[in-house]
Amino acid sequence: MTRIKAHLHAHGLQHETMLLDAESLWSSARDNPPMHLMIPYASTLDDDGLRRLQLPHLSSLLGLFQVDGEALGSDETAARMPHELALEVWQAPPPSQHDVPPWARLTPMHFSVSTDQVTALDPQVLQLTDPESQAFFDVLAPLFAAEDGWQHQWQGALDWRVAHAQFRGLDKNSSASLDRLVNRSLTPWMPQARPLRRLLNEVQMSLHEHPLNQAREARGQLPVNAVWISDVGPCRDASAPFIAPDLVFDPRLRPAWLAGDWAAWAQAWQALDHGPVRALLQALQDGASPAELSLTLCGERLARRFKPTQRSPWQRLWHLLKAPQAHVHAVLESL
């Protein structure tokens, strides 16, 4: 289990999902048990997805835990995902930068146009190489001229940054997180702020029928016909440390969740249940200090943190004989 030092490249989410056999997962997690485990994409609004889940270790763990503090988030129409809010609780705030213009993240995208809606496809389907991504970013460079007050940086194939004073007064709620719109209709998520909408339109016009896209289409690849704007605000150092060094952020549910592949999502959940969830349960049963252990589950609406329930010696003995079980589906439905 890898303990993260940053928000997986500040939400680029470098997530190479590995399906290991159950004993390998358990052995790895047991040798390095998480103290604070955070699981994003832990729930779905799709009833079929929840019905597929059989998570005995999570049931046992939640039977020994209780909700700690207020939930973060609101509902599925909020601009930001609950796990982003939860991560910020544990990350040091960016330094004050009064004279530095706000930055925004641009993610190269393909917007699929049909007769009744525009759908934002997962940017991973573009399979952009670094050189190709850099070439597309260079195409857009005239939009970000330094003499007009712009700054721009290429940080990765799917991670472009731009800064300008026109973003002042905007924040991360001014445009939806990428995960809100992937594989969904774009219309409900279009930003209302005029500078953001204008920039989206200018980029689309610059990319329309560009030779780079014509070459992609000739190779049978989808064109890069848009970008998405998110993370508007002060520039945060991607290597900024987390306040909690033992925080484990495990995003392995993300690919299947975004694709709506609930069979694969349930399989990934089972791997989590047999690996780090089981290890956290074992750590508690082996006598780890309850103050050091916690679990944060993040769904589409809310993120909730759970801590071990304070128990008397008699309760601890009784729980050894008959461990309490929680109704996992009810807990996840509440997220």
PDB file of C-alpha atoms in Angstrom, residues 97-257:
ATOM      1  CA  GLN A  97       0.046  34.763  -3.080  1.00  0.00           C
ATOM      2  CA  HIS A  98      -1.470  38.238  -3.181  1.00  0.00           C
ATOM      3  CA  ASP A  99       0.367  39.373  -6.301  1.00  0.00           C
ATOM      4  CA  VAL A 100       0.085  36.086  -8.232  1.00  0.00           C
ATOM      5  CA  PRO A 101      -2.913  35.616 -10.543  1.00  0.00           C
ATOM      6  CA  PRO A 102      -5.130  32.573  -9.959  1.00  0.00           C
ATOM      7  CA  TRP A 103      -4.420  29.435 -11.933  1.00  0.00           C
ATOM      8  CA  ALA A 104      -6.764  26.968 -13.616  1.00  0.00           C
ATOM      9  CA  ARG A 105      -6.293  23.433 -14.834  1.00  0.00           C
ATOM     10  CA  LEU A 106      -7.101  22.619 -18.456  1.00  0.00           C
ATOM     11  CA  THR A 107      -7.716  18.969 -19.315  1.00  0.00           C
ATOM     12  CA  PRO A 108      -7.695  18.029 -23.011  1.00  0.00           C
ATOM     13  CA  MET A 109     -10.979  16.326 -23.857  1.00  0.00           C
ATOM     14  CA  HIS A 110     -13.177  14.856 -26.547  1.00  0.00           C
ATOM     15  CA  PHE A 111     -16.777  16.070 -26.425  1.00  0.00           C
ATOM     16  CA  SER A 112     -18.979  13.597 -28.280  1.00  0.00           C
ATOM     17  CA  VAL A 113     -21.893  15.333 -30.016  1.00  0.00           C
ATOM     18  CA  SER A 114     -25.155  13.461 -30.639  1.00  0.00           C
ATOM     19  CA  THR A 115     -28.602  14.632 -31.655  1.00  0.00           C
ATOM     20  CA  ASP A 116     -29.784  15.197 -28.089  1.00  0.00           C
ATOM     21  CA  GLN A 117     -26.698  15.944 -25.979  1.00  0.00           C
ATOM     22  CA  VAL A 118     -22.964  16.562 -25.756  1.00  0.00           C
ATOM     23  CA  THR A 119     -21.124  13.916 -23.723  1.00  0.00           C
ATOM     24  CA  ALA A 120     -17.722  14.469 -22.125  1.00  0.00           C
ATOM     25  CA  LEU A 121     -15.662  11.327 -22.667  1.00  0.00           C
ATOM     26  CA  ASP A 122     -12.988  10.202 -20.236  1.00  0.00           C
ATOM     27  CA  PRO A 123      -9.782  11.991 -21.338  1.00  0.00           C
ATOM     28  CA  GLN A 124      -7.930   8.694 -20.951  1.00  0.00           C
ATOM     29  CA  VAL A 125      -9.589   7.450 -24.160  1.00  0.00           C
ATOM     30  CA  LEU A 126      -7.542  10.011 -26.106  1.00  0.00           C
ATOM     31  CA  GLN A 127      -4.354   8.089 -25.257  1.00  0.00           C
ATOM     32  CA  LEU A 128      -2.356  11.285 -25.633  1.00  0.00           C
ATOM     33  CA  THR A 129       1.401  10.876 -25.554  1.00  0.00           C
ATOM     34  CA  ASP A 130       3.480  13.574 -23.918  1.00  0.00           C
ATOM     35  CA  PRO A 131       4.878  14.879 -27.244  1.00  0.00           C
ATOM     36  CA  GLU A 132       1.429  14.964 -28.843  1.00  0.00           C
ATOM     37  CA  SER A 133      -0.074  16.670 -25.814  1.00  0.00           C
ATOM     38  CA  GLN A 134       2.726  19.244 -25.878  1.00  0.00           C
ATOM     39  CA  ALA A 135       2.018  19.892 -29.567  1.00  0.00           C
ATOM     40  CA  PHE A 136      -1.658  20.544 -28.846  1.00  0.00           C
ATOM     41  CA  PHE A 137      -0.725  22.820 -25.967  1.00  0.00           C
ATOM     42  CA  ASP A 138       1.561  24.775 -28.289  1.00  0.00           C
ATOM     43  CA  VAL A 139      -1.361  25.217 -30.699  1.00  0.00           C
ATOM     44  CA  LEU A 140      -3.214  27.037 -27.926  1.00  0.00           C
ATOM     45  CA  ALA A 141      -0.234  29.165 -26.871  1.00  0.00           C
ATOM     46  CA  PRO A 142      -1.422  32.262 -28.829  1.00  0.00           C
ATOM     47  CA  LEU A 143      -4.482  32.355 -26.571  1.00  0.00           C
ATOM     48  CA  PHE A 144      -2.194  32.722 -23.559  1.00  0.00           C
ATOM     49  CA  ALA A 145       0.151  35.478 -24.649  1.00  0.00           C
ATOM     50  CA  ALA A 146       2.377  36.913 -21.926  1.00  0.00           C
ATOM     51  CA  GLU A 147       1.802  40.438 -23.193  1.00  0.00           C
ATOM     52  CA  ASP A 148      -1.895  39.962 -22.434  1.00  0.00           C
ATOM     53  CA  GLY A 149      -1.147  38.974 -18.857  1.00  0.00           C
ATOM     54  CA  TRP A 150      -1.263  35.198 -19.268  1.00  0.00           C
ATOM     55  CA  GLN A 151       0.991  32.523 -17.859  1.00  0.00           C
ATOM     56  CA  HIS A 152       0.827  28.926 -19.037  1.00  0.00           C
ATOM     57  CA  GLN A 153       2.555  25.669 -18.124  1.00  0.00           C
ATOM     58  CA  TRP A 154       2.452  22.168 -19.548  1.00  0.00           C
ATOM     59  CA  GLN A 155       2.571  19.757 -16.611  1.00  0.00           C
ATOM     60  CA  GLY A 156       1.512  16.486 -18.175  1.00  0.00           C
ATOM     61  CA  ALA A 157      -0.306  14.882 -21.065  1.00  0.00           C
ATOM     62  CA  LEU A 158      -3.675  15.580 -19.426  1.00  0.00           C
ATOM     63  CA  ASP A 159      -2.622  18.435 -17.172  1.00  0.00           C
ATOM     64  CA  TRP A 160      -2.246  21.944 -18.594  1.00  0.00           C
ATOM     65  CA  ARG A 161      -2.229  25.096 -16.455  1.00  0.00           C
ATOM     66  CA  VAL A 162      -3.045  28.706 -17.242  1.00  0.00           C
ATOM     67  CA  ALA A 163      -3.132  31.819 -15.054  1.00  0.00           C
ATOM     68  CA  HIS A 164      -4.659  35.236 -15.522  1.00  0.00           C
ATOM     69  CA  ALA A 165      -6.021  38.088 -13.428  1.00  0.00           C
ATOM     70  CA  GLN A 166      -9.463  37.552 -15.014  1.00  0.00           C
ATOM     71  CA  PHE A 167      -9.818  34.471 -12.771  1.00  0.00           C
ATOM     72  CA  ARG A 168      -9.777  36.636  -9.637  1.00  0.00           C
ATOM     73  CA  GLY A 169     -12.960  36.188  -7.659  1.00  0.00           C
ATOM     74  CA  LEU A 170     -13.395  32.638  -8.940  1.00  0.00           C
ATOM     75  CA  ASP A 171     -12.651  29.475  -6.993  1.00  0.00           C
ATOM     76  CA  LYS A 172     -12.827  25.706  -7.305  1.00  0.00           C
ATOM     77  CA  ASN A 173     -16.624  25.821  -7.137  1.00  0.00           C
ATOM     78  CA  SER A 174     -16.720  28.009 -10.262  1.00  0.00           C
ATOM     79  CA  SER A 175     -16.327  24.960 -12.501  1.00  0.00           C
ATOM     80  CA  ALA A 176     -17.183  21.335 -11.864  1.00  0.00           C
ATOM     81  CA  SER A 177     -14.578  18.720 -11.114  1.00  0.00           C
ATOM     82  CA  LEU A 178     -13.695  16.535 -14.061  1.00  0.00           C
ATOM     83  CA  ASP A 179     -15.219  13.445 -12.457  1.00  0.00           C
ATOM     84  CA  ARG A 180     -18.617  15.148 -12.313  1.00  0.00           C
ATOM     85  CA  LEU A 181     -18.965  15.214 -16.091  1.00  0.00           C
ATOM     86  CA  VAL A 182     -16.991  12.258 -17.476  1.00  0.00           C
ATOM     87  CA  ASN A 183     -19.337  10.055 -19.524  1.00  0.00           C
ATOM     88  CA  ARG A 184     -22.243  12.386 -18.770  1.00  0.00           C
ATOM     89  CA  SER A 185     -24.102  15.165 -20.477  1.00  0.00           C
ATOM     90  CA  LEU A 186     -22.063  18.351 -20.470  1.00  0.00           C
ATOM     91  CA  THR A 187     -24.999  20.765 -20.255  1.00  0.00           C
ATOM     92  CA  PRO A 188     -25.661  20.717 -16.474  1.00  0.00           C
ATOM     93  CA  TRP A 189     -21.998  21.294 -15.714  1.00  0.00           C
ATOM     94  CA  MET A 190     -21.128  24.199 -17.976  1.00  0.00           C
ATOM     95  CA  PRO A 191     -19.544  26.971 -15.883  1.00  0.00           C
ATOM     96  CA  GLN A 192     -21.523  30.166 -15.475  1.00  0.00           C
ATOM     97  CA  ALA A 193     -18.555  32.496 -15.078  1.00  0.00           C
ATOM     98  CA  ARG A 194     -18.068  34.430 -18.320  1.00  0.00           C
ATOM     99  CA  PRO A 195     -14.221  34.201 -18.406  1.00  0.00           C
ATOM    100  CA  LEU A 196     -14.395  30.411 -18.175  1.00  0.00           C
ATOM    101  CA  ARG A 197     -17.090  30.025 -20.842  1.00  0.00           C
ATOM    102  CA  ARG A 198     -15.241  32.378 -23.167  1.00  0.00           C
ATOM    103  CA  LEU A 199     -12.021  30.429 -22.754  1.00  0.00           C
ATOM    104  CA  LEU A 200     -13.780  27.123 -23.444  1.00  0.00           C
ATOM    105  CA  ASN A 201     -15.208  28.552 -26.671  1.00  0.00           C
ATOM    106  CA  GLU A 202     -11.893  30.028 -27.821  1.00  0.00           C
ATOM    107  CA  VAL A 203     -10.101  26.723 -27.276  1.00  0.00           C
ATOM    108  CA  GLN A 204     -12.764  24.796 -29.173  1.00  0.00           C
ATOM    109  CA  MET A 205     -12.447  27.149 -32.144  1.00  0.00           C
ATOM    110  CA  SER A 206      -8.650  26.830 -32.130  1.00  0.00           C
ATOM    111  CA  LEU A 207      -8.834  23.031 -32.164  1.00  0.00           C
ATOM    112  CA  HIS A 208     -11.620  22.681 -34.730  1.00  0.00           C
ATOM    113  CA  GLU A 209     -10.300  20.870 -37.827  1.00  0.00           C
ATOM    114  CA  HIS A 210      -6.719  21.548 -36.823  1.00  0.00           C
ATOM    115  CA  PRO A 211      -4.152  19.452 -38.779  1.00  0.00           C
ATOM    116  CA  LEU A 212      -3.167  17.670 -35.575  1.00  0.00           C
ATOM    117  CA  ASN A 213      -6.733  16.479 -35.173  1.00  0.00           C
ATOM    118  CA  GLN A 214      -7.029  15.602 -38.846  1.00  0.00           C
ATOM    119  CA  ALA A 215      -3.951  13.405 -38.421  1.00  0.00           C
ATOM    120  CA  ARG A 216      -5.508  11.727 -35.369  1.00  0.00           C
ATOM    121  CA  GLU A 217      -8.733  11.022 -37.213  1.00  0.00           C
ATOM    122  CA  ALA A 218      -6.775   9.571 -40.140  1.00  0.00           C
ATOM    123  CA  ARG A 219      -5.217   7.154 -37.623  1.00  0.00           C
ATOM    124  CA  GLY A 220      -8.647   6.231 -36.288  1.00  0.00           C
ATOM    125  CA  GLN A 221      -8.222   8.225 -33.066  1.00  0.00           C
ATOM    126  CA  LEU A 222     -10.648  10.650 -31.501  1.00  0.00           C
ATOM    127  CA  PRO A 223      -9.829  14.328 -32.018  1.00  0.00           C
ATOM    128  CA  VAL A 224      -8.952  16.603 -29.119  1.00  0.00           C
ATOM    129  CA  ASN A 225     -11.833  18.994 -29.668  1.00  0.00           C
ATOM    130  CA  ALA A 226     -12.149  20.704 -26.280  1.00  0.00           C
ATOM    131  CA  VAL A 227     -10.691  21.246 -22.840  1.00  0.00           C
ATOM    132  CA  TRP A 228     -12.294  21.251 -19.427  1.00  0.00           C
ATOM    133  CA  ILE A 229     -11.468  23.949 -16.874  1.00  0.00           C
ATOM    134  CA  SER A 230     -11.270  23.071 -13.188  1.00  0.00           C
ATOM    135  CA  ASP A 231      -9.304  23.746  -9.987  1.00  0.00           C
ATOM    136  CA  VAL A 232      -9.483  27.518 -10.326  1.00  0.00           C
ATOM    137  CA  GLY A 233      -7.607  29.288  -7.556  1.00  0.00           C
ATOM    138  CA  PRO A 234      -4.185  29.671  -5.957  1.00  0.00           C
ATOM    139  CA  CYS A 235      -1.535  27.400  -7.400  1.00  0.00           C
ATOM    140  CA  ARG A 236      -0.905  24.511  -5.018  1.00  0.00           C
ATOM    141  CA  ASP A 237       2.438  22.761  -5.059  1.00  0.00           C
ATOM    142  CA  ALA A 238       1.793  19.173  -6.195  1.00  0.00           C
ATOM    143  CA  SER A 239       4.395  17.994  -3.681  1.00  0.00           C
ATOM    144  CA  ALA A 240       2.761  19.802  -0.751  1.00  0.00           C
ATOM    145  CA  PRO A 241       2.834  17.482   2.262  1.00  0.00           C
ATOM    146  CA  PHE A 242      -0.240  16.126   3.952  1.00  0.00           C
ATOM    147  CA  ILE A 243      -0.823  17.046   7.565  1.00  0.00           C
ATOM    148  CA  ALA A 244      -1.504  13.362   8.302  1.00  0.00           C
ATOM    149  CA  PRO A 245       1.530  11.359   7.134  1.00  0.00           C
ATOM    150  CA  ASP A 246      -0.324   8.050   7.625  1.00  0.00           C
ATOM    151  CA  LEU A 247      -3.179   8.957   5.296  1.00  0.00           C
ATOM    152  CA  VAL A 248      -3.748   6.319   2.611  1.00  0.00           C
ATOM    153  CA  PHE A 249      -5.820   7.470  -0.370  1.00  0.00           C
ATOM    154  CA  ASP A 250      -6.849   4.466  -2.476  1.00  0.00           C
ATOM    155  CA  PRO A 251      -8.575   5.413  -5.781  1.00  0.00           C
ATOM    156  CA  ARG A 252      -8.772   1.950  -7.343  1.00  0.00           C
ATOM    157  CA  LEU A 253     -12.582   2.162  -7.653  1.00  0.00           C
ATOM    158  CA  ARG A 254     -12.385   5.186  -9.968  1.00  0.00           C
ATOM    159  CA  PRO A 255     -12.033   3.624 -13.457  1.00  0.00           C
ATOM    160  CA  ALA A 256     -15.013   1.289 -13.062  1.00  0.00           C
ATOM    161  CA  TRP A 257     -17.052   3.989 -11.279  1.00  0.00           C
TER     162      TRP A 257
END
